[in-house]
Structure formats: C-alpha cells, structure tokens
Amino acid sequence: MTVGGRLPRVAVLTGAGISAGSGVPTFRGAGGLWRQYHPQELATPEAFARDPKLVWEFYDWRRQRIAACRPNPAHLTLVEMENILPDFTLVTQNVDGLHTQAGSRRVLLLHGDIWTVRCTACAFRETNRQTPLEPLPPLCPQCGQLLRPDVVWFGEALDSAVFAAARRAFRQADLALVIGTSALVYPAAELPYLTKQAGGQILEFNTERTPLSSLADAVFLGPSEETLPAWWAEYRHQLERTMDRR
Ligand code: BJW
Ligand code: ZN
C-alpha cells in the first residue's frame, strides 16, 4: 500500500464527467449537445473567426449553467487527498472552476478557465464572472477589439509550462487516477500512459469504459461522485493501517 515506507505519489487527471454529478453538461455522449451543434465543433478558432457571436452564445450559456453548479463529493474527495498526501498533483481538462471552488489549492488547468476572458488583439486578460455577459460578443475595455474565453480550442497549443508540470507529475506518480474523461482528446489523454510506462498504476473512474480501460489496473464503473469517495475511504483506511504498523 505504501511505497518503500512512504505515502504514494498520486497524479489525477479529471474530465467533464467529474462535474456531471454537479449538473455541468459533458461534451460527448447523451445530453452533451447544445442546440444543433456539437460542442467540439464550436470549440475551434475557425468557428470563432466565422461567427464569434454564436461561439460566445455557447460559452455564455455554459457560464450560466456552471454558475448554478456546486462541487460534488468527487471534487471534495480530491481536496482531502491533497491535504493528506505530500506528493499530490491535480490536473484537469475542465474549465468550470469547480475544483478551486471545492477547495483544491493547486490545480493545473490544461484547457484554461471559462471565467477568464482575454483580448484577441492586445494583452488584456481578466477574471469575469458576469452572467449573462453584456454585450455579446464582449469587447476589450482597452482596445475595443473582440474578447474571447481564455480556453484552449482544438488546434491550439496548451500552456507549455503547465503541460510540462503535468507530464512530470504523471511520470513520477506511483498511482494515476483518471476520472470522468473519455480519454480521446490529446495531448491530455497521453498523461496516464506516462505513469504506466514508468511502472506506476492507473485507476480509472468512469460510467463507461474508454480507450484507456484496457491499460488500467482497475476500472471503477459508475458515477465518480459515488465511486471515488468510496474508493478513497477504503484506500485511506489501508494507508493508515500500514503507516501505523511502522
Ligand atoms: C462520467 C460521469 C460521472 C459522464 N462520473 N464519469 C493525437 C491524435 C489525434 C488527434 C490529436 C492528437 N494530438 C492532438 C490532436 C488534435 C486534438 C485532438 O485531441 N483531437 C481528438 C479529438 C482526435 N487536440 C488538440 O487540438 C489540442 N491541441 C493540440 O494538440 O495542439 C497542438 C499544437 C502545438 C503547437 C502549436 C499549435 C498546436 C487542444 C485540445 C483542446 C480541447 N479543448 C476542449 C474545449 C475546451 C474549452 C471548453 O470547455 O469549451 O476541451 S474540447 C473538450 O474535450 C474540452 C475537454 O476538456 C476535452 C476532453 O473532454 P472530456 O473532459 O474527456 O469530456 P467528454 O465529454 O469527452 O467525456 C466525459 C466522460 O465522462 C465520458 O467518458 C463519460 O462516460 C464520463 N462520465 N458522467 C464519471 N457521473
Ligand atoms: Zn484589447
């Protein structure tokens, strides 16, 4: 349970499924559609260039949905893990801010933050929690050009320092937890493979099997707001027992 007498190094990758129990819509699968569009078709720089108002309507709608959502027991379990494990890294693909709202202190945001806006022309960037946004599309207070959500769209690069820190954590982890992600979107989806290659274990928490499931050491099928707290209660108990014996 412990690794050479120390607590395990744990790296966590979360996706939209961890927030599904809070009422945040996922991207793929049932209930993941917005109007007649696929969210993944709106999450591109090309869509924004073509129709910024449509893309902003999508983000404005999501901001309103997310503003009404609260962290669920899976988010809270990760806060407790961060407080107990000395080497713990939380990496999320989510832009909803629910990990921070739950109380997680260090969160590596791979795909940005829906509550930050930035200018398409100058260096302006700010936190903006206004719902609904007015006007739509919003304009830069410094230069008058279009603002955009500070998120990573398809074809855009992830922040290289953030991704390097995520890679390091997964390479060094004894245990990788992969929670509520379809494991289809790269480069995020490659992270658990780094743990496996380095001799660590993967535990997956999802309502369905994914392309990662066959590589995982265990798959906990079911809503992560139930399966993650249950797994952690048991795992924490075992850790306490092995530490007590020393
Ligand atoms: C539950 C549950 C419950 C439900 N409990 N579970 C290699 C191969 C092929 C393609 C590529 C490749 N490398 C790169 C690419 C291209 C592309 C890509 O990956 N495409 C694939 C789709 C094929 N990647 C990119 O373009 C990335 N950029 C890049 O590679 O840049 C290169 C570059 C370098 C240098 C210069 C320039 C460029 C960027 C990817 C950005 C993704 N952005 C989005 C939008 C973010 C903003 C926003 O939120 O609007 O990120 S798309 C969307 O997908 C969002 C998510 O973070 C991401 C992942 O989705 P996630 O979280 O997995 O959600 P779902 O809905 O897919 O799955 C939910 C899961 O939960 C399901 O499995 C359910 O079963 C489960 N579930 N209820 C537990 N209660
Ligand atoms: Zn500007």
Coordinates of C-alpha atoms and ligand atoms in Angstrom, one line a residue:
M1 CA 0.0 0.0 0.0
T2 CA 2.8 2.4 1.0
V3 CA 5.8 2.6 -1.4
G4 CA 9.0 1.7 0.4
G5 CA 7.5 3.0 3.6
R6 CA 6.4 6.4 2.2
L7 CA 3.0 7.6 1.1
P8 CA 2.3 7.0 -2.7
R9 CA 2.8 9.8 -5.2
V10 CA -0.5 10.4 -6.8
A11 CA -1.4 12.3 -10.0
V12 CA -5.0 12.9 -11.0
L13 CA -6.5 13.7 -14.4
T14 CA -10.1 14.8 -14.4
G15 CA -12.5 15.5 -17.3
A16 CA -16.1 16.7 -17.7
G17 CA -17.6 13.5 -16.1
I18 CA -16.4 14.5 -12.7
S19 CA -18.6 17.6 -12.9
A20 CA -21.6 15.7 -14.4
G21 CA -22.9 15.0 -11.0
S22 CA -22.9 18.7 -10.3
G23 CA -25.1 19.4 -13.3
V24 CA -22.4 20.5 -15.8
P25 CA -23.0 19.1 -19.2
T26 CA -20.3 16.8 -20.7
F27 CA -19.0 17.2 -24.3
R28 CA -19.6 13.8 -25.7
G29 CA -22.4 11.3 -25.2
A30 CA -26.0 11.6 -24.1
G31 CA -27.1 15.1 -23.0
G32 CA -23.8 16.7 -24.3
L33 CA -25.4 18.6 -27.2
W34 CA -26.1 22.3 -27.5
R35 CA -28.8 23.3 -30.0
Q36 CA -28.0 21.6 -33.2
Y37 CA -24.2 22.0 -32.8
H38 CA -21.6 19.6 -31.3
P39 CA -19.7 21.5 -28.6
Q40 CA -16.4 20.2 -30.1
E41 CA -17.4 21.9 -33.4
L42 CA -17.8 25.2 -31.6
A43 CA -14.5 24.9 -29.6
T44 CA -12.3 25.9 -32.5
P45 CA -10.5 29.1 -33.6
E46 CA -12.2 28.7 -37.0
A47 CA -15.7 28.7 -35.5
F48 CA -14.8 31.8 -33.6
A49 CA -13.4 33.6 -36.6
R50 CA -16.5 32.6 -38.6
D51 CA -19.2 33.5 -36.1
P52 CA -17.9 35.0 -32.8
K53 CA -21.4 35.8 -31.6
L54 CA -22.5 32.1 -31.9
V55 CA -19.4 30.8 -30.1
W56 CA -19.9 33.4 -27.4
E57 CA -23.6 32.4 -27.0
F58 CA -22.4 28.8 -26.4
Y59 CA -19.9 30.0 -23.8
D60 CA -22.4 32.4 -22.2
W61 CA -25.0 29.6 -22.0
R62 CA -22.4 27.3 -20.3
R63 CA -21.3 30.0 -17.9
Q64 CA -24.9 30.4 -16.8
R65 CA -25.3 26.7 -16.3
I66 CA -22.0 26.3 -14.4
A67 CA -22.7 29.4 -12.2
A68 CA -25.6 27.4 -10.8
C69 CA -23.5 24.3 -10.1
R70 CA -21.7 23.3 -6.9
P71 CA -18.8 20.9 -6.3
N72 CA -19.9 17.3 -5.7
P73 CA -18.3 14.6 -3.4
A74 CA -15.8 13.6 -6.0
H75 CA -14.3 17.2 -6.1
L76 CA -14.3 17.2 -2.3
T77 CA -12.5 13.9 -2.1
L78 CA -9.7 15.3 -4.2
V79 CA -9.4 18.2 -1.7
E80 CA -9.0 15.7 1.1
M81 CA -6.4 13.8 -0.8
E82 CA -4.4 17.0 -1.5
N83 CA -4.5 17.7 2.3
I84 CA -3.2 14.2 3.3
L85 CA -0.8 13.2 0.5
P86 CA 2.5 15.1 0.5
D87 CA 3.0 14.4 -3.3
F88 CA -0.3 15.0 -5.0
T89 CA -1.0 16.7 -8.3
L90 CA -4.4 17.5 -9.7
V91 CA -4.6 18.1 -13.5
T92 CA -7.9 19.0 -15.0
Q93 CA -9.2 19.4 -18.5
N94 CA -12.2 21.2 -17.1
V95 CA -12.7 24.9 -17.4
D96 CA -15.6 25.1 -14.9
G97 CA -13.6 26.2 -11.8
L98 CA -15.3 23.6 -9.6
H99 CA -12.0 22.1 -8.2
T100 CA -11.0 25.5 -6.9
Q101 CA -14.5 26.2 -5.6
A102 CA -14.3 22.9 -3.7
G103 CA -11.1 24.0 -2.1
S104 CA -8.3 22.4 -4.1
R105 CA -5.3 24.6 -3.7
R106 CA -3.1 23.7 -6.7
V107 CA -4.9 22.8 -9.9
L108 CA -3.1 22.5 -13.3
L109 CA -5.6 23.8 -15.9
L110 CA -4.8 22.2 -19.2
H111 CA -7.7 23.7 -21.2
G112 CA -7.9 27.1 -19.5
D113 CA -10.7 28.7 -17.5
I114 CA -14.2 29.7 -18.6
W115 CA -14.2 32.5 -16.0
T116 CA -11.3 34.4 -17.6
V117 CA -11.6 36.5 -20.8
R118 CA -8.8 37.8 -22.9
C119 CA -8.4 40.1 -25.8
T120 CA -7.8 38.8 -29.3
A121 CA -5.7 41.8 -30.2
C122 CA -3.9 43.1 -27.1
A123 CA -2.5 41.7 -23.8
F124 CA -5.7 42.4 -21.8
R125 CA -6.9 39.5 -19.7
E126 CA -9.2 39.4 -16.6
T127 CA -11.4 37.3 -14.4
N128 CA -15.0 37.9 -15.4
R129 CA -17.9 36.2 -13.6
Q130 CA -20.7 38.2 -15.1
T131 CA -23.7 36.1 -16.2
P132 CA -25.2 36.7 -18.7
L133 CA -22.4 38.6 -20.5
E134 CA -23.3 42.0 -21.8
P135 CA -22.8 42.9 -24.7
L136 CA -22.4 39.7 -26.6
P137 CA -19.8 39.3 -28.0
P138 CA -17.9 41.2 -25.3
L139 CA -15.3 43.9 -26.4
C140 CA -11.9 44.7 -24.9
P141 CA -12.1 47.7 -22.5
Q142 CA -8.5 48.7 -23.5
C143 CA -8.6 48.5 -27.3
G144 CA -12.2 47.8 -28.3
Q145 CA -11.4 44.5 -30.2
L146 CA -13.2 41.2 -29.5
L147 CA -12.6 39.4 -26.3
R148 CA -12.5 35.6 -26.2
P149 CA -12.8 33.0 -23.5
D150 CA -9.4 32.1 -22.1
V151 CA -9.8 28.4 -23.0
V152 CA -7.8 26.1 -25.3
W153 CA -9.6 25.2 -28.5
F154 CA -8.8 22.4 -30.9
G155 CA -5.7 23.1 -32.9
E156 CA -4.4 25.5 -30.2
A157 CA -1.4 24.7 -28.0
L158 CA -1.7 24.0 -24.3
D159 CA 0.4 26.3 -22.0
S160 CA 3.8 24.6 -22.2
A161 CA 4.8 25.2 -18.6
V162 CA 1.5 23.8 -17.3
F163 CA 1.7 20.7 -19.6
A164 CA 5.4 20.1 -18.6
A165 CA 4.4 20.1 -14.9
A166 CA 1.6 17.7 -15.7
R167 CA 3.9 15.4 -17.6
R168 CA 6.4 15.4 -14.7
A169 CA 3.7 14.5 -12.2
F170 CA 2.4 11.6 -14.2
R171 CA 5.9 10.3 -15.0
Q172 CA 6.8 10.3 -11.3
A173 CA 3.4 9.0 -9.9
D174 CA 3.1 5.6 -8.3
L175 CA -0.7 5.9 -8.9
A176 CA -2.6 7.8 -11.6
L177 CA -6.3 8.4 -11.1
V178 CA -8.2 9.1 -14.3
I179 CA -11.7 10.4 -13.6
G180 CA -14.6 11.2 -15.9
T181 CA -12.8 11.7 -19.1
S182 CA -13.4 10.0 -22.5
A183 CA -9.6 9.9 -22.9
L184 CA -10.0 10.9 -26.5
V185 CA -8.5 14.4 -26.6
Y186 CA -4.8 14.8 -26.9
P187 CA -2.3 15.6 -25.5
A188 CA -4.2 15.4 -22.2
A189 CA -5.0 11.7 -22.9
E190 CA -1.4 10.7 -23.1
L191 CA -0.7 11.6 -19.4
P192 CA -1.7 8.3 -17.8
Y193 CA 0.4 6.3 -20.3
L194 CA 3.5 8.1 -18.8
T195 CA 2.7 6.6 -15.4
K196 CA 2.2 3.2 -16.8
Q197 CA 5.5 3.4 -18.8
A198 CA 7.4 4.4 -15.6
G199 CA 6.0 1.3 -13.7
G200 CA 3.1 3.0 -11.9
Q201 CA -0.6 2.0 -11.8
I202 CA -3.7 3.5 -13.3
L203 CA -7.1 3.5 -11.7
E204 CA -10.0 4.7 -13.9
F205 CA -13.3 6.1 -12.6
N206 CA -16.0 6.5 -15.3
T207 CA -19.6 5.5 -16.0
E208 CA -18.4 3.7 -19.2
R209 CA -15.2 2.0 -20.5
T210 CA -12.9 4.2 -22.5
P211 CA -9.8 3.6 -24.8
L212 CA -7.7 3.7 -21.6
S213 CA -9.7 1.0 -19.8
S214 CA -7.7 -2.0 -21.2
L215 CA -4.5 -0.5 -19.8
A216 CA -5.9 0.5 -16.4
D217 CA -5.1 -1.7 -13.4
A218 CA -8.6 -1.2 -12.2
V219 CA -11.8 0.4 -13.6
F220 CA -14.4 1.6 -11.2
L221 CA -17.6 1.8 -13.3
G222 CA -20.2 4.2 -12.0
P223 CA -20.7 7.9 -11.2
S224 CA -17.4 9.2 -9.8
E225 CA -19.3 11.2 -7.2
E226 CA -20.1 7.8 -5.7
T227 CA -17.2 5.6 -6.7
L228 CA -14.3 8.0 -5.9
P229 CA -15.3 8.8 -2.3
A230 CA -16.0 5.0 -1.7
W231 CA -12.6 4.0 -3.1
W232 CA -10.8 6.8 -1.1
A233 CA -12.4 5.8 2.2
E234 CA -11.1 2.3 1.8
Y235 CA -7.7 3.3 0.4
R236 CA -7.1 5.9 3.1
H237 CA -8.0 3.3 5.8
Q238 CA -5.4 0.9 4.3
L239 CA -2.8 3.6 4.2
E240 CA -3.4 4.5 7.8
R241 CA -3.1 0.8 8.8
T242 CA 0.3 0.4 7.0
M243 CA 1.6 3.7 8.4
D244 CA 0.6 2.7 12.0
R245 CA 2.4 -0.7 11.7
R246 CA 5.7 1.1 11.1
Ligands
BJW1 C1 -18.7 10.2 -16.0 C2 -19.9 10.7 -15.4 C3 -19.9 10.6 -14.0 C4 -20.2 11.0 -17.5 N1 -18.9 10.1 -13.4 N2 -17.7 9.7 -15.4 C5 -3.2 13.0 -31.5 C6 -4.0 12.1 -32.2 C7 -5.2 12.6 -32.7 C8 -5.5 14.0 -32.7 C9 -4.7 14.8 -32.0 C10 -3.5 14.3 -31.4 N3 -2.9 15.3 -30.8 C11 -3.6 16.5 -31.0 C12 -4.7 16.2 -31.7 C13 -5.8 17.2 -32.1 C14 -6.7 17.5 -31.0 C15 -7.4 16.2 -30.5 O1 -7.1 15.6 -29.5 N4 -8.3 15.7 -31.3 C16 -9.0 14.4 -30.9 C17 -10.5 14.7 -30.6 C18 -8.9 13.4 -32.0 N5 -6.1 18.2 -29.9 C19 -5.9 19.5 -29.9 O2 -6.2 20.2 -30.9 C20 -5.2 20.1 -28.7 N6 -4.1 20.9 -29.2 C21 -3.0 20.5 -29.7 O3 -2.8 19.3 -29.9 O4 -2.2 21.5 -30.2 C22 -1.0 21.1 -30.9 C23 -0.3 22.4 -31.2 C24 1.0 22.5 -30.9 C25 1.7 23.7 -31.2 C26 1.0 24.8 -31.8 C27 -0.3 24.6 -32.1 C28 -1.0 23.5 -31.8 C29 -6.1 21.0 -27.9 C30 -7.3 20.3 -27.4 C31 -8.2 21.3 -26.7 C32 -9.5 20.7 -26.3 N7 -10.4 21.7 -25.9 C33 -11.7 21.4 -25.4 C34 -12.6 22.7 -25.2 C35 -12.0 23.5 -24.0 C36 -12.8 24.7 -23.8 C37 -14.3 24.4 -23.4 O5 -14.5 23.8 -22.4 O6 -15.1 24.8 -24.2 O7 -11.6 20.7 -24.1 S1 -12.6 20.2 -26.3 C38 -13.3 19.3 -25.0 O8 -12.8 18.0 -24.9 C39 -12.8 20.1 -23.7 C40 -12.5 18.9 -22.8 O9 -11.6 19.4 -21.8 C41 -11.9 17.9 -23.7 C42 -12.0 16.5 -23.1 O10 -13.3 16.1 -22.9 P1 -13.6 15.2 -21.6 O11 -13.4 16.0 -20.4 O12 -12.9 13.9 -21.7 O13 -15.2 15.1 -21.7 P2 -16.1 14.1 -22.6 O14 -17.4 14.7 -22.7 O15 -15.4 13.7 -23.8 O16 -16.1 12.8 -21.7 C43 -16.9 12.7 -20.4 C44 -16.6 11.4 -19.8 O17 -17.2 11.4 -18.5 C45 -17.2 10.2 -20.6 O18 -16.2 9.2 -20.7 C46 -18.4 9.7 -19.7 O19 -18.6 8.3 -19.8 C47 -17.9 10.1 -18.4 N8 -19.0 10.4 -17.4 N9 -20.8 11.1 -16.3 C48 -17.8 9.6 -14.1 N10 -21.0 11.0 -13.3
ZN2 ZN -7.5 44.6 -26.3

